[in-house]
Coordinates of C-alpha atoms in Angstrom, one line a residue:
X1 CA -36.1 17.2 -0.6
X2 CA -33.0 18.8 -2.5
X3 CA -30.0 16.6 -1.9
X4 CA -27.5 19.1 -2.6
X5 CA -26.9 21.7 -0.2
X6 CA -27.6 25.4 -1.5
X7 CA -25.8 27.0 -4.6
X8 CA -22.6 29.1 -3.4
X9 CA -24.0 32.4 -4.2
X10 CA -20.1 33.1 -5.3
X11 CA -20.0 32.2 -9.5
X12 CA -17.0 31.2 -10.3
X13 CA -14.3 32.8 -11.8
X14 CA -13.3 31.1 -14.9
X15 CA -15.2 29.3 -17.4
X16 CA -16.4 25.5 -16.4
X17 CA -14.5 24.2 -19.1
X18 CA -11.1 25.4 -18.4
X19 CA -11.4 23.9 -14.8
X20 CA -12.2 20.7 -16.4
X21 CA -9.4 21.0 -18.7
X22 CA -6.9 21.8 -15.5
X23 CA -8.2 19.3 -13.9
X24 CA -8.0 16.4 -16.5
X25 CA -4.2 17.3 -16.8
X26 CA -3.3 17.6 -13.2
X27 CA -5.3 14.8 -11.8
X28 CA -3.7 12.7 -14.9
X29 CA -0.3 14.1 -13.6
X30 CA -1.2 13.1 -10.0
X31 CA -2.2 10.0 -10.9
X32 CA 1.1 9.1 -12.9
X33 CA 2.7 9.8 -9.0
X34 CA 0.7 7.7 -7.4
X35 CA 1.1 5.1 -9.7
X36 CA 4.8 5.5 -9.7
X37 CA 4.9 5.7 -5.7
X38 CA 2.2 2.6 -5.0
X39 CA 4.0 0.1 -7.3
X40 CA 7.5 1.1 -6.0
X41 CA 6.5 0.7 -3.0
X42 CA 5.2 -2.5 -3.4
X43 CA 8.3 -3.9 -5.5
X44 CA 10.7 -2.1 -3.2
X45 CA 9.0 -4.1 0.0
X46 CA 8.2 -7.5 -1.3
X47 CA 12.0 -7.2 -3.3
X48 CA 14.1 -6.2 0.1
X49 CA 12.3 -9.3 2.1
X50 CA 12.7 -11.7 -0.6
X51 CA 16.3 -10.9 -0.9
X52 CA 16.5 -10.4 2.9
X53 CA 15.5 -14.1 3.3
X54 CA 17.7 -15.4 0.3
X55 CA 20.5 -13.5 0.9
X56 CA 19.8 -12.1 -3.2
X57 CA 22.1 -9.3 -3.4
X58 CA 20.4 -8.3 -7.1
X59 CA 17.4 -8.2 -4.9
X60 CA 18.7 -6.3 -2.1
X61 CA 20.3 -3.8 -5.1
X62 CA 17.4 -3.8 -6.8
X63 CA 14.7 -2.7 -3.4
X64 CA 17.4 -0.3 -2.3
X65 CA 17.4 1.2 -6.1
X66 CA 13.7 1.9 -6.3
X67 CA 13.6 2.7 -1.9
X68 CA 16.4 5.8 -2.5
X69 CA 13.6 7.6 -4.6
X70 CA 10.9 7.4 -2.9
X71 CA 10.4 9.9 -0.8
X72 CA 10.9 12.3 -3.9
X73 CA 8.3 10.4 -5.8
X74 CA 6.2 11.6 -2.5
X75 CA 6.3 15.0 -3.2
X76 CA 5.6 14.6 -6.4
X77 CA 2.4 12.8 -5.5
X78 CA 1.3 15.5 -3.0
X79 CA 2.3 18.8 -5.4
X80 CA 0.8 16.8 -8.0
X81 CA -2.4 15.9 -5.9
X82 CA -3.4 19.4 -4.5
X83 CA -4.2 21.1 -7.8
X84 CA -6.9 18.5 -9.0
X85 CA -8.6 18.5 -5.4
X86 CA -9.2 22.1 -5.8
X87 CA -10.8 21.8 -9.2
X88 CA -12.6 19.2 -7.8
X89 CA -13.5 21.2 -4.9
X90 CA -14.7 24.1 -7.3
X91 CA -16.2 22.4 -9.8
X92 CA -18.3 19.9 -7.3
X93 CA -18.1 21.4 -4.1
X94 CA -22.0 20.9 -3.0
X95 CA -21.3 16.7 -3.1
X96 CA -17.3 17.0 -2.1
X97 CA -17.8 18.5 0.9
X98 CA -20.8 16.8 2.0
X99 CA -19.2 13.8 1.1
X100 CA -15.9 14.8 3.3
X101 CA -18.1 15.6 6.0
X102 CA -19.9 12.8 6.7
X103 CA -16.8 10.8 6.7
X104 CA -15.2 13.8 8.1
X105 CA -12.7 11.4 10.5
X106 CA -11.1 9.7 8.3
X107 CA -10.9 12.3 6.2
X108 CA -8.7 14.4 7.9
X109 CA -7.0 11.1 9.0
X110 CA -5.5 11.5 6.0
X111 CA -2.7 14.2 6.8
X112 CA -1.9 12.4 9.7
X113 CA -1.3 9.0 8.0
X114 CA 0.2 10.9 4.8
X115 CA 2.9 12.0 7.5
X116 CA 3.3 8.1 8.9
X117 CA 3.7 7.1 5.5
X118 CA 6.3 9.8 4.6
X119 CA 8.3 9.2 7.4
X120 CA 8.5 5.4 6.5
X121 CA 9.7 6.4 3.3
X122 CA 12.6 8.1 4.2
X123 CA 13.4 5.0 6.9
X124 CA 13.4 3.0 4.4
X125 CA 15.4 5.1 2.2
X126 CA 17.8 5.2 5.1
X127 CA 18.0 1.9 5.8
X128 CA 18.5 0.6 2.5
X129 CA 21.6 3.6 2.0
X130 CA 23.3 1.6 5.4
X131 CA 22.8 -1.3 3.6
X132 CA 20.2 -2.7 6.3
X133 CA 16.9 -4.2 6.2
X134 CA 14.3 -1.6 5.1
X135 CA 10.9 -4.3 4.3
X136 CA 10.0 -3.3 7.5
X137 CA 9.6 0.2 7.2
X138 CA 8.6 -0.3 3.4
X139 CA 5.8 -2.6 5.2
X140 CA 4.3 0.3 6.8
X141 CA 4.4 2.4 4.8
X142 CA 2.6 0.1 2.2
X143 CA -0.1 -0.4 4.8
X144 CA -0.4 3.0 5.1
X145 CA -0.8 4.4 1.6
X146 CA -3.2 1.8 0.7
X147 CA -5.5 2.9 3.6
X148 CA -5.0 6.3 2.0
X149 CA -6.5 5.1 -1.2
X150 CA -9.2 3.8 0.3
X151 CA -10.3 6.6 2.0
X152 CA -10.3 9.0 -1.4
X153 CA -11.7 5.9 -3.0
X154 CA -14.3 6.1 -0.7
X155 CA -15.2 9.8 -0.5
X156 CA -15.3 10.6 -4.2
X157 CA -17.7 7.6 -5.0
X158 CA -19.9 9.2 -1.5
X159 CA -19.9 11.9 -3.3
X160 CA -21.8 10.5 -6.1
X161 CA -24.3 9.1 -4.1
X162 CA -26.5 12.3 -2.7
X163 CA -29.5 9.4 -2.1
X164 CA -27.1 7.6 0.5
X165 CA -26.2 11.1 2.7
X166 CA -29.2 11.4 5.3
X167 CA -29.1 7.8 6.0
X168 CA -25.5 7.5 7.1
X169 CA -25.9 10.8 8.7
X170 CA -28.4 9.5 10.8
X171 CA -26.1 6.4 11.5
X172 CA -23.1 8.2 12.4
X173 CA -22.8 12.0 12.6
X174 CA -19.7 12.1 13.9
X175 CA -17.8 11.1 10.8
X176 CA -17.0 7.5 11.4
X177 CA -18.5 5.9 8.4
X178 CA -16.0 4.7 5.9
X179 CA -17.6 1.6 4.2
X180 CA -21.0 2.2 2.6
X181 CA -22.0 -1.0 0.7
X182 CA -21.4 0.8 -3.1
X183 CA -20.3 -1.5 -5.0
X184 CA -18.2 0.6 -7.0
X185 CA -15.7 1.5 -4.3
X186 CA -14.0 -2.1 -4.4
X187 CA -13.2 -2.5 -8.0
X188 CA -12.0 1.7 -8.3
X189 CA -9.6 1.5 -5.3
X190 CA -8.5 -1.9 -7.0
X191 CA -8.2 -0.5 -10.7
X192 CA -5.9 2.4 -9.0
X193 CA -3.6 0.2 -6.7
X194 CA -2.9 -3.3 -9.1
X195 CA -2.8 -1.1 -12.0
X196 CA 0.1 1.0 -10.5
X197 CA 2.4 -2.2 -10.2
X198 CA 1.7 -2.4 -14.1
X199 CA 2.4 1.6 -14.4
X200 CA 5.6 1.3 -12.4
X201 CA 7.0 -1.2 -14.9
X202 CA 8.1 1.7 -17.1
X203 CA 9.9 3.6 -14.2
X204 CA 11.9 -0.1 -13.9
X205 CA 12.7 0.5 -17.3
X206 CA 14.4 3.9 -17.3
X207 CA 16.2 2.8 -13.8
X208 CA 17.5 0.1 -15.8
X209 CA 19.1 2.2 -18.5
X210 CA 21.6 4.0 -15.6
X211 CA 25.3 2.5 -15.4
X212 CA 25.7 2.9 -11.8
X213 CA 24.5 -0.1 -10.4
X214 CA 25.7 -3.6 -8.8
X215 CA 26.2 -6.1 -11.7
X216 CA 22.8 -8.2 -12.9
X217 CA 20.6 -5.4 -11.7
X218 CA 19.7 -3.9 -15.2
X219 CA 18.9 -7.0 -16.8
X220 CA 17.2 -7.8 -13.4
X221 CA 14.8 -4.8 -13.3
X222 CA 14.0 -4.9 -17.7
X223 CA 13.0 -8.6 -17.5
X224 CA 10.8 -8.0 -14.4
X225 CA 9.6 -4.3 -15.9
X226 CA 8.2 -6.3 -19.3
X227 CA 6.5 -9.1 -17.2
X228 CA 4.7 -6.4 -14.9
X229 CA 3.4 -4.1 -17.5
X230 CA 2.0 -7.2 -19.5
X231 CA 0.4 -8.8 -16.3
X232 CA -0.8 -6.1 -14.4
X233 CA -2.2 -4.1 -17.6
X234 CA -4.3 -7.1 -18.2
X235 CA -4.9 -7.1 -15.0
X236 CA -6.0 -3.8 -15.5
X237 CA -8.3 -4.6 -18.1
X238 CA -10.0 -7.1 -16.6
X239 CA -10.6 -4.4 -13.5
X240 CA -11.9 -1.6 -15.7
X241 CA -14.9 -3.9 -16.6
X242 CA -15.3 -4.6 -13.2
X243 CA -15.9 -1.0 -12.6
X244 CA -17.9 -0.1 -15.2
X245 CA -19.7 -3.2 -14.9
X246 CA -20.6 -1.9 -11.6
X247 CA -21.9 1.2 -12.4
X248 CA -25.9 1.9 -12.0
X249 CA -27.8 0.8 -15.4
X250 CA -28.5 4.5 -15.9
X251 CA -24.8 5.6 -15.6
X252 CA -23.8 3.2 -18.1
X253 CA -26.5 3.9 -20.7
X254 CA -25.0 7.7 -20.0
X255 CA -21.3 6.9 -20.5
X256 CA -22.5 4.6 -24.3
X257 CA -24.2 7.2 -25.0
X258 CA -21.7 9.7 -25.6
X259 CA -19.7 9.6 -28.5
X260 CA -16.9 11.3 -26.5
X261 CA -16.8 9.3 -23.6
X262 CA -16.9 5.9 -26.2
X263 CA -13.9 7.3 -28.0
X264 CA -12.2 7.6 -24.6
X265 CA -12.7 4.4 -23.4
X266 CA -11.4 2.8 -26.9
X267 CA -8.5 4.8 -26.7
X268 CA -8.1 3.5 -23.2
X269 CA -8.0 0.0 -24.3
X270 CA -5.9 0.4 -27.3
X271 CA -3.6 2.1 -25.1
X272 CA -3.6 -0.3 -22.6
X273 CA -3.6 -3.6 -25.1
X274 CA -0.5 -1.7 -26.8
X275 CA 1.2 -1.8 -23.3
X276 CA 0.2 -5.7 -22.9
X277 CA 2.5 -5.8 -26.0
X278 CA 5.2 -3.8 -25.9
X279 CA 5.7 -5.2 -22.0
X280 CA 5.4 -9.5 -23.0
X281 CA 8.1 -8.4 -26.2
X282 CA 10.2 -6.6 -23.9
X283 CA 10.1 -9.3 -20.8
X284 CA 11.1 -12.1 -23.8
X285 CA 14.2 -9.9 -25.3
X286 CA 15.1 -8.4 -21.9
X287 CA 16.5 -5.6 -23.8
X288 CA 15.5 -2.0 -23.9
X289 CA 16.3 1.4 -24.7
X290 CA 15.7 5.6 -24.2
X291 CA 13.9 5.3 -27.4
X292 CA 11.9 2.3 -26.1
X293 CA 11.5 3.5 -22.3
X294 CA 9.6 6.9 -24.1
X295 CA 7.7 4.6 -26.6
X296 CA 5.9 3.2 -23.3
X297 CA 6.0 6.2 -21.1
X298 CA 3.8 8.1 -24.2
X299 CA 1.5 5.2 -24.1
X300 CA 1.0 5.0 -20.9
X301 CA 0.8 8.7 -20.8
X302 CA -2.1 8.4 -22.9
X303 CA -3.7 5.4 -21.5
X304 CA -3.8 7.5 -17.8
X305 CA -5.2 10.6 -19.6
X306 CA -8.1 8.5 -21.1
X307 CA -8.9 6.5 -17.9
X308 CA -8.9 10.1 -16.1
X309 CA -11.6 11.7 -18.7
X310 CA -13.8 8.2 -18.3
X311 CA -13.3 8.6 -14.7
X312 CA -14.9 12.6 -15.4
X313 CA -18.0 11.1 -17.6
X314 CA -18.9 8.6 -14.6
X315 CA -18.7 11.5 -12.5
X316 CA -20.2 13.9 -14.8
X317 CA -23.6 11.2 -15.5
X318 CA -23.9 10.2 -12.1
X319 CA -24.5 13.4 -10.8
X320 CA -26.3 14.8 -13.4
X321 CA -28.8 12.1 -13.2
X322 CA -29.0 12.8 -9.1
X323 CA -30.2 16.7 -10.4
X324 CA -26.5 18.4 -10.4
X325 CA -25.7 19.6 -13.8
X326 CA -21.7 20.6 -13.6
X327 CA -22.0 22.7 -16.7
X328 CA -25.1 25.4 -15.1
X329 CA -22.8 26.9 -12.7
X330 CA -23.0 30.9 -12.8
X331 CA -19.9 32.3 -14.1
X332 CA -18.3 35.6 -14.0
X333 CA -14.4 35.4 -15.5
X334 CA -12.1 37.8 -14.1
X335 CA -9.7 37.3 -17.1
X336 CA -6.2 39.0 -15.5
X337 CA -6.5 36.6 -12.7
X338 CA -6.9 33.5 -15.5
X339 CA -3.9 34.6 -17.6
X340 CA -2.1 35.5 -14.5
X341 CA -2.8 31.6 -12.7
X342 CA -1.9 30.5 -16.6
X343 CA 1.4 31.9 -17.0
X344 CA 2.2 31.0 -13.3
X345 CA 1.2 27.4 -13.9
X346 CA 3.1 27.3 -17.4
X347 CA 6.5 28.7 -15.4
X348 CA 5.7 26.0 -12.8
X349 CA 5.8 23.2 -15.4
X350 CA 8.7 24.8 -16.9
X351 CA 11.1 24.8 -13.9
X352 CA 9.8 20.9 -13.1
X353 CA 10.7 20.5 -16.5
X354 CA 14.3 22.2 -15.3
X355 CA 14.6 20.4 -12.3
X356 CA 14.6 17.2 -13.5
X357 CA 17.1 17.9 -16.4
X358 CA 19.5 19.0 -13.8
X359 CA 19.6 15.7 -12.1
X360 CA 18.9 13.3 -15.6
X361 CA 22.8 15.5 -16.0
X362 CA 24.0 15.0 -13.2
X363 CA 27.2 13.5 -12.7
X364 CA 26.3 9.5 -11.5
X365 CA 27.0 8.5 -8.4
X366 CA 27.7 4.8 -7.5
X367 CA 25.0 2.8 -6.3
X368 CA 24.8 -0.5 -4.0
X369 CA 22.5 -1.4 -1.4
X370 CA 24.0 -4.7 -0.6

């Protein structure tokens, strides 16, 4: 029986390779969010009750610091996240949807929780600008995000696994089904949410750099952003085996097979061994600078952009091995539209690019959360 439901009669209308090629940047653009959002978090939380229960006014300083931005790290993650789920959805929409339906619940759970989380965000942003306790709300929202993860964790390994649909289908066809006993889901949703702790290192970095903040939070936040790049990269590492480790015999034979996909993943590790570096020097001199804080944002550009084209060739074997061959979709360009969405997309970046100069100049304003 054919797994995959029937070819969209519709061929799309841009070559397969430039939706790959949008999609590798955007998801690695996304992904740089999430990491950014997932690790403040986390620091911003476990920092505000520490210093809650110590009565640590660098800690207090230091959650309140990373809390006031959150909820514009948030948009970033959702702008950021639409593009790469549409590529996805063109590019693979046979298992995505299928996939999305048969855990079709928690699925669309996800706007509703997305707007839980958001809310939080800006409690705790609130909070934290009053000067009161804001763990709480950075509690739930923590809870709440890392369900997220899950759930996409979840649905675009399902969608890799065509042999698994009927059966949970006949289990629950009303959507309910979240955990499928792949083994790969564990290890991917753990790669994405310990290694943004590591990620988020480098934002703690460039917040240190500012000179509008209580006394002892700079040197605070560059010790702790060298000793969280180092551990959570290795951590990192030691993750990334894990998943591809986990991977069917047949999808790793695939992935060592390619020379492109071998180059990736060496460029991954150099990458991320590089960051392991440059994090355990910086944590001993507890020093650092805008030519430093770009030296490991590059890097870690690169790492992410690597990891997100390994992430492609696990997806790209799997499925091509389960009969669905990315690359034989019928095609028919309409060219004006694709230099059209390209110019758009290039004036989008563009006025990000402006955005964020405007407030890197704006005048500073003091900041103390305690």
């Amino acid at each position: 029986m054919q797994a995959f439901p029937a070819l969209d009669p519709i061929p799309l209308p841009a070559p397969v390779w430039l939706f790959v090629v949008l999609h590798t940047v955007t998801l690695a653009l996304h992904f740089f969010a999430v990491h950014f959002l997932v690790g403040g978090l986390t620091l911003a939380t476990i920092w505000s009750i520490w210093g809650r229960l110590r009565k640590n006014s660098v800690l207090l300083n230091a959650s309140g610091l990373i809390a006031h931005r959150l909820p514009v790290v948030m948009t970033y993650v959702i702008n950021f996240g639409v593009p790469p789920l549409l590529f996805t959805q063109v590019l693979y929409g046979r298992a995505l949807y299928t996939s999305s339906v048969l855990i079709g619940v928690w699925w669309i759970s996800v706007v509703a929780l997305l707007m839980i989380s958001y809310s939080s965000l800006y409690l705790m942003s609130r909070s934290a600008d009053r000067n009161r306790f804001s763990g709480w709300a950075g509690l739930i929202a923590l809870v709440v995000v890392l369900k997220i993860g899950m759930i996409y964790s979840a649905n675009m390994t399902l969608m890799l696994r065509p042999d698994l649909w009927v059966e949970i289908y006949r289990t629950s066809p009303r959507g309910l089904t979240l955990g499928f006993g792949d083994p790969t889901v564990m290890p991917r949703w753990l790669f994405m949410m310990l290694g943004s702790i590591g990620v988020c290192g480098i934002a703690l970095v460039f917040l240190s750099l500012k000179s509008n903040m209580a006394e002892g939070v700079g040197p605070f936040l560059r010790k702790w952003a060298g000793r969280l790049i180092a551990a959570f990269t290795v951590v990192q590492i030691g993750i990334g085996i894990w998943v591809y480790r986990a991977q069917p015999a047949a999808v790793q034979e695939g992935l060592t097979e390619g020379i492109f996909y071998r180059a990736c993943a060496v460029l991954w590790l150099v990458t991320a061994v590089a960051l392991v570096a440059l994090g355990g020097i910086m944590s001993m001199k507890s020093t650092a600078t805008w030519k430093s804080a770009t030296v490991l944002a590059l890097a870690s550009f690169v790492n992410v952009v690597s990891m997100v084209l390994v992430r492609d060739g696990i997806r790209f074997v799997s499925l091509d091995l389960a009969g669905f061959n990315v690359w034989d979709q019928a095609v028919s360009t309409n060219w004006s539209t694709v230099i059209l969405f390209l110019v758009l997309f290039v004036a989008g970046i563009g006025v990000m690019g402006w955005l964020i100069s405007v407030v890197a100049k704006a005048k500073p304003v003091d900041e103390r959360y305690a």
